[in-house]
Short mmCIF file of C-alpha atoms in Angstrom, two decimals:
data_model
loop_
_atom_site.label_atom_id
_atom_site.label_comp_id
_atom_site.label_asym_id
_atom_site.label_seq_id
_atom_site.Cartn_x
_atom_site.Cartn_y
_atom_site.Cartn_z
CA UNK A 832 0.00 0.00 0.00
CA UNK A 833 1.10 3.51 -0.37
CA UNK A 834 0.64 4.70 3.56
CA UNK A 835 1.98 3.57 6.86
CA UNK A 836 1.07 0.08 7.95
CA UNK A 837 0.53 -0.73 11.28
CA UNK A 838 -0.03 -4.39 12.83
CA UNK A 839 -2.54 -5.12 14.71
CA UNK A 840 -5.16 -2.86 14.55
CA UNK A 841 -6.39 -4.43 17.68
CA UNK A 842 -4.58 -6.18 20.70
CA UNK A 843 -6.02 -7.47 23.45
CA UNK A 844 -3.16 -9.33 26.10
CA UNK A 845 -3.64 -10.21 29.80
CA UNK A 846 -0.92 -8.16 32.34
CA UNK A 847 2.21 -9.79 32.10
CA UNK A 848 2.53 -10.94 28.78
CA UNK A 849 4.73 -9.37 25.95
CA UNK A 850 3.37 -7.84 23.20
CA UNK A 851 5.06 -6.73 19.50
CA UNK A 852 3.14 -4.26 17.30
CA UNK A 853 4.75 -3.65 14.00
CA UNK A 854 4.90 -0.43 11.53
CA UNK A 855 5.71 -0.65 7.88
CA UNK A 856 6.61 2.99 6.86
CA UNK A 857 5.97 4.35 3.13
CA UNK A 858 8.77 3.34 1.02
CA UNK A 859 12.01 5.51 1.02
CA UNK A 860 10.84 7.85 4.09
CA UNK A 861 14.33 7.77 6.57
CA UNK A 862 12.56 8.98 9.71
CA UNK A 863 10.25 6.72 11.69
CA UNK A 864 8.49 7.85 14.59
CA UNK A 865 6.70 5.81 17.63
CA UNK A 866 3.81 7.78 19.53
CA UNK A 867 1.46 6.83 22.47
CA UNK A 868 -2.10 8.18 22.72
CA UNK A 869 -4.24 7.56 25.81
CA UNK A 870 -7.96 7.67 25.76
CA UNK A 871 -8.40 11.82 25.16
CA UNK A 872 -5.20 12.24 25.97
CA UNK A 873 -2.12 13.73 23.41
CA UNK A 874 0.63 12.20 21.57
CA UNK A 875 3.52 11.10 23.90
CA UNK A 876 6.46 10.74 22.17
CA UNK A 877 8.46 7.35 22.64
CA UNK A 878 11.21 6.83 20.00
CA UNK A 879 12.40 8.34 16.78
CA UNK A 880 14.27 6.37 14.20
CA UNK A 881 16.50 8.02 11.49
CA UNK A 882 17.42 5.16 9.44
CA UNK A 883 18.01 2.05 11.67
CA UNK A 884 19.23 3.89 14.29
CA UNK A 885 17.53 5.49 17.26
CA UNK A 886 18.80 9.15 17.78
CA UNK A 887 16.41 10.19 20.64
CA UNK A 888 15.00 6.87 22.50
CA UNK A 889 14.18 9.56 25.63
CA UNK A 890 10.21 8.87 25.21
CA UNK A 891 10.38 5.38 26.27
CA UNK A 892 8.38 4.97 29.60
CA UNK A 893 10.56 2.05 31.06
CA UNK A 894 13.11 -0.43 30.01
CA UNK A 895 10.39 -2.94 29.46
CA UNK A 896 9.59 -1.14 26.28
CA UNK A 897 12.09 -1.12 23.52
CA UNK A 898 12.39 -0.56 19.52
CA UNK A 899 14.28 -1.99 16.56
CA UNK A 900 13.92 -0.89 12.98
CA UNK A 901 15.46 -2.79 10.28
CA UNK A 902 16.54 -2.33 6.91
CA UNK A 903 15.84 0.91 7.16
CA UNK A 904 12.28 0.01 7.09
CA UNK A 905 9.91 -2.01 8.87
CA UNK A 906 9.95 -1.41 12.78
CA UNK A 907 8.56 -2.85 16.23
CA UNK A 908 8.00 -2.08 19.30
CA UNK A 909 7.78 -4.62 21.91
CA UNK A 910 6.33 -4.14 25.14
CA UNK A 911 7.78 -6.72 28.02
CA UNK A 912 5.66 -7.53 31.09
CA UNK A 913 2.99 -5.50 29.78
CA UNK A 914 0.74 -3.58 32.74
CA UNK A 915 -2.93 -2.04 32.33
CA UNK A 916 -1.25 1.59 32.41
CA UNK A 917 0.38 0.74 28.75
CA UNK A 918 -3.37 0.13 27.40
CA UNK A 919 -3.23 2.86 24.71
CA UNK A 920 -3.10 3.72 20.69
CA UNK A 921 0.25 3.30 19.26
CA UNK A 922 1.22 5.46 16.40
CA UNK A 923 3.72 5.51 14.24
CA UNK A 924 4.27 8.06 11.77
CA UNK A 925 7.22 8.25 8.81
CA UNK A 926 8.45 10.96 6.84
CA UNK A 927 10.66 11.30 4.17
CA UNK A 928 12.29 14.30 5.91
CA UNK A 929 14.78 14.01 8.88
CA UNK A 930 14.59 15.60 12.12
CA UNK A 931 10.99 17.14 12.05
CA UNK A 932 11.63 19.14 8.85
CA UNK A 933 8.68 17.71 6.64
CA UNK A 934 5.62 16.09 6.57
CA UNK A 935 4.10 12.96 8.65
CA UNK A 936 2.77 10.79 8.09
CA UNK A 937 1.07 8.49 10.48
CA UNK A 938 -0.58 4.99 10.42
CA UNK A 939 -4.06 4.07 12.03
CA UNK A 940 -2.57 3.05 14.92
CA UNK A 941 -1.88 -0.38 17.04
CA UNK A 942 -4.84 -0.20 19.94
CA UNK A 943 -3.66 -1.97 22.68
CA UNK A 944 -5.78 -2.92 26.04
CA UNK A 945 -4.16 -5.01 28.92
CA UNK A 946 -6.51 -6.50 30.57
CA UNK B 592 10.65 20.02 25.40
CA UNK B 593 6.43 19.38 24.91
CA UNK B 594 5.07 22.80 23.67
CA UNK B 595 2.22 23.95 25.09
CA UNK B 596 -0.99 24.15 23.72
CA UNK B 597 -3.86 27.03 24.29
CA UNK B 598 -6.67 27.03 24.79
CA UNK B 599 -7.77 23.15 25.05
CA UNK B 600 -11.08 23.37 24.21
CA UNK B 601 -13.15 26.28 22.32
CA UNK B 602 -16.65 25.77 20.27
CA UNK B 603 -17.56 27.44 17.68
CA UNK B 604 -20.87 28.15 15.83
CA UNK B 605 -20.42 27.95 11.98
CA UNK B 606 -18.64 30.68 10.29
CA UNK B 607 -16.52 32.24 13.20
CA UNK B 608 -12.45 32.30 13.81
CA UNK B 609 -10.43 30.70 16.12
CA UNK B 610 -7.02 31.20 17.07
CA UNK B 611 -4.98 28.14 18.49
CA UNK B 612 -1.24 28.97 20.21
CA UNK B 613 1.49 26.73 20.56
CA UNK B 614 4.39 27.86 22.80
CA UNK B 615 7.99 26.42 23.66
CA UNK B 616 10.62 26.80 26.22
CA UNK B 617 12.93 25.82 23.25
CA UNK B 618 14.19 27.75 20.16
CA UNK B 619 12.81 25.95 17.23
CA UNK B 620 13.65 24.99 13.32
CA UNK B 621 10.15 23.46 12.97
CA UNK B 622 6.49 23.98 14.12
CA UNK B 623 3.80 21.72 12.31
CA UNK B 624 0.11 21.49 12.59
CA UNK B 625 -1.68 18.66 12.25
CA UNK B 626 -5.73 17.78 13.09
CA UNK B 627 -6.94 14.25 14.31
CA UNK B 628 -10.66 13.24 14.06
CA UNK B 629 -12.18 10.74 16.25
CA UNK B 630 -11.24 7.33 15.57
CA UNK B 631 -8.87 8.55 13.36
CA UNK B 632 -5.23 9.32 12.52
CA UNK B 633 -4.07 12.98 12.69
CA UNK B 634 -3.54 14.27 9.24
CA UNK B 635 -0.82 16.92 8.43
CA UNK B 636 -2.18 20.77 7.93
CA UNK B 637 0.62 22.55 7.20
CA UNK B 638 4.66 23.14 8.29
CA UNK B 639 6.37 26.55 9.07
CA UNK B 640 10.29 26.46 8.81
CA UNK B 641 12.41 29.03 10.09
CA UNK B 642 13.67 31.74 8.40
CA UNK B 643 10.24 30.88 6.48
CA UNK B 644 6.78 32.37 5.14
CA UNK B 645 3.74 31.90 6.71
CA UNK B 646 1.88 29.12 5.78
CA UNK B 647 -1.96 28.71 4.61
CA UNK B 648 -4.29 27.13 2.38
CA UNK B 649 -8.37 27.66 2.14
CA UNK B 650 -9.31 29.39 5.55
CA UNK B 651 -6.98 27.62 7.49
CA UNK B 652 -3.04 29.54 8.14
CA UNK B 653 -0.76 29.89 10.15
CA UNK B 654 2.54 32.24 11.68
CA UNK B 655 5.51 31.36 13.64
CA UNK B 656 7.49 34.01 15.62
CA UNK B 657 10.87 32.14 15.68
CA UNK B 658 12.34 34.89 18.98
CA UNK B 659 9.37 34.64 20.68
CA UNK B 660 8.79 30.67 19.85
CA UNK B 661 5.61 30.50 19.35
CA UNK B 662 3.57 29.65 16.61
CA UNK B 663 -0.69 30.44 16.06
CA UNK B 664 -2.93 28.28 13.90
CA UNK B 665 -5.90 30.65 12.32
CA UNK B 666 -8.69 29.27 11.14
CA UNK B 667 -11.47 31.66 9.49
CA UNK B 668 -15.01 31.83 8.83
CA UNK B 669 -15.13 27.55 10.35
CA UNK B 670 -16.93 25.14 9.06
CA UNK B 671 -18.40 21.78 10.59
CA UNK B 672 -15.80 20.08 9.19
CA UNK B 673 -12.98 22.15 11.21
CA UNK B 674 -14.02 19.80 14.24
CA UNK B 675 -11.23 17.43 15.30
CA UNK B 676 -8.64 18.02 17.60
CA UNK B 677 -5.32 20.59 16.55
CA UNK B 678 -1.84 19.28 17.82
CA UNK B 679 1.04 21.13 17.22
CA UNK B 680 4.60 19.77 16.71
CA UNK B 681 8.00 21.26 17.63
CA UNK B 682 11.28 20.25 16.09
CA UNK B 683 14.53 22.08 17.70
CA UNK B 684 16.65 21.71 14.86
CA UNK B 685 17.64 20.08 10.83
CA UNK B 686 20.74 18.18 11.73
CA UNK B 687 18.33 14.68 12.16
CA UNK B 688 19.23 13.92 15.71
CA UNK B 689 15.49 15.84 17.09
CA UNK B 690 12.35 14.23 17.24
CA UNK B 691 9.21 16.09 16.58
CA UNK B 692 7.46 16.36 20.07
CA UNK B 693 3.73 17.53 19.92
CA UNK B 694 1.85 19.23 22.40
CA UNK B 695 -1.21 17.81 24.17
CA UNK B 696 -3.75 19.23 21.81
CA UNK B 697 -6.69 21.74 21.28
CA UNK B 698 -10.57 20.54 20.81
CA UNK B 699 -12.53 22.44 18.22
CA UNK B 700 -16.01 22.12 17.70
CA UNK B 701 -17.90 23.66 15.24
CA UNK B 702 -21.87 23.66 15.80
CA UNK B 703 -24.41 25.03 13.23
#
């Protein structure tokens, strides 16, 4: 397709298990971004990939949530031990541009709820 | 480093304005403007680089005052379809190594 993928739509885990949720970005875009969204609530950033590296990984709540991006293209995020407070919307978002200088855009999101 | 969003709420009847303010502690390269509809992903608006014009399409534009880092998102004359909620995003600099960080958003609603 030609817009940001994002796998599952919809995951529902019990507390404690881990959980992977997976972003396909639109072909060629260098920057890849991971964002949480609470029920009402903003977009809290988590982790920004420029290429297959991880510039800023300062979002990330705890060390049970981590990020890999490979190829320069398809990323996941894997929450360890996952707790009710982590129930959310993931986004992630691409852009051709690096570093917040163009467009984003985002994917329909990875709902999560921990029951 | 999260700008800060103002006001967080405001409706609107059909056909009025609305300014929306995004302010950071930061200087800033980047300020962008994006509106999310329930149930939906945000969708990009518009981008205002430094050193750069101000930005608009339709009834919908925008300024950024790089010294006093803010930036104001003006929409005229709004329409039902204006309702969603604005984020802005803040990027500090070019060089790659900065995230875009958004603020925690402004609720429009537009009621005939």
């Amino acid at each position: 397709g030609a817009g940001v993928s994002q796998s599952p739509s919809n995951k529902v885990t019990e507390k404690g298990k881990d959980v992977e949720l997976r972003c396909d970005p639109i072909s060629g875009h260098t920057a890849l971004y991971w964002y949480r969204q609470s029920l009402g609530q903003g977009l809290e950033f988590l982790i920004y990939f420029q290429g297959n590296s991880a510039p800023d990984k300062s979002g990330l709540p705890s060390d049970r949530f981590s990020a890999e991006r490979t190829g320069g293209s398809v990323s996941t995020l894997t929450i360890q031990r996952t707790q009710q407070e982590d129930s959310a919307v993931y986004l992630c978002a691409s852009s051709f541009w690096s570093g917040g200088t163009g467009e984003l855009f985002f994917g329909e999101g990875s709902r999560l709820t921990v029951l | 480093q999260q700008p800060v969003q103002s006001p967080q709420a405001v409706i609107l009847r059909e056909g009025e304005d609305a300014v929306i303010n995004c302010s950071s502690s930061k200087a800033l390269y980047s300020v962008h403007w994006y509106r999310q509809k329930h149930g939906e992903a945000p969708v990009f608006l518009m981008i205002l680089l430094k050193g750069g014009e101000q930005k608009g399409h339709d009834k919908i534009s925008a300024s950024f005052n790089e010294k006093k880092q803010q930036s104001s998102l003006y929409l005229t004359a709004s329409q039902l379809s204006y309702s969603g909620t604005y984020f802005c995003g803040t990027g500090q600099s070019n060089s790659g190594n900065t995230p875009l960080v958004f603020g925690k958003g402004t609720r429009l609603s537009v009621i005939a």
